[in-house]
Amino acid sequence: MDDLLGDFVAETRETLEALGGEIVAWEAAPDDRSRLDAIFRFVHTVKGSCG
């Protein structure tokens, strides 16, 4: 079980770091719909990993 938790934490940390980059890029170009779509995909991935 600890292995699963460790994997979850590692994967989620990577996803959240990538999400942070997308948010910064989206702030610079708020009309960029592809950035917003990527943000939603990252959040969906984290949500799915929690299940």
Short mmCIF file of C-alpha atoms in Angstrom, two decimals:
data_model
loop_
_atom_site.label_atom_id
_atom_site.label_comp_id
_atom_site.label_asym_id
_atom_site.label_seq_id
_atom_site.Cartn_x
_atom_site.Cartn_y
_atom_site.Cartn_z
CA MET A 1 0.00 0.00 0.00
CA ASP A 2 2.87 2.38 0.76
CA ASP A 3 4.20 1.79 -2.76
CA LEU A 4 0.87 2.88 -4.24
CA LEU A 5 0.80 5.99 -2.10
CA GLY A 6 4.36 6.84 -3.06
CA ASP A 7 3.54 6.41 -6.76
CA PHE A 8 0.44 8.57 -6.38
CA VAL A 9 2.37 11.34 -4.65
CA ALA A 10 5.17 11.28 -7.23
CA GLU A 11 2.80 11.31 -10.22
CA THR A 12 0.59 13.98 -8.68
CA ARG A 13 3.58 16.17 -7.88
CA GLU A 14 4.74 15.97 -11.52
CA THR A 15 1.25 16.76 -12.78
CA LEU A 16 0.86 19.73 -10.43
CA GLU A 17 4.24 21.12 -11.51
CA ALA A 18 3.16 20.90 -15.15
CA LEU A 19 -0.19 22.44 -14.22
CA GLY A 20 1.61 25.37 -12.61
CA GLY A 21 3.47 26.03 -15.84
CA GLU A 22 0.25 25.95 -17.83
CA ILE A 23 -1.39 28.42 -15.44
CA VAL A 24 1.53 30.83 -15.75
CA ALA A 25 1.40 30.56 -19.55
CA TRP A 26 -2.39 31.05 -19.52
CA GLU A 27 -2.04 34.18 -17.37
CA ALA A 28 0.23 35.63 -20.06
CA ALA A 29 -2.28 34.81 -22.81
CA PRO A 30 -5.76 34.42 -21.25
CA ASP A 31 -7.44 34.14 -24.65
CA ASP A 32 -5.47 30.96 -25.45
CA ARG A 33 -8.16 28.29 -25.28
CA SER A 34 -5.65 25.46 -25.71
CA ARG A 35 -3.96 26.45 -22.43
CA LEU A 36 -7.29 26.42 -20.62
CA ASP A 37 -8.07 23.00 -22.09
CA ALA A 38 -4.69 21.72 -20.88
CA ILE A 39 -5.39 23.06 -17.39
CA PHE A 40 -8.71 21.21 -17.28
CA ARG A 41 -7.00 18.01 -18.48
CA PHE A 42 -4.38 18.25 -15.73
CA VAL A 43 -7.04 18.82 -13.05
CA HIS A 44 -9.07 15.91 -14.44
CA THR A 45 -5.98 13.69 -14.29
CA VAL A 46 -5.36 14.55 -10.63
CA LYS A 47 -9.03 13.97 -9.81
CA GLY A 48 -8.97 10.60 -11.54
CA SER A 49 -5.80 9.56 -9.74
CA CYS A 50 -7.48 10.20 -6.39
CA GLY A 51 -10.10 7.53 -7.09
#
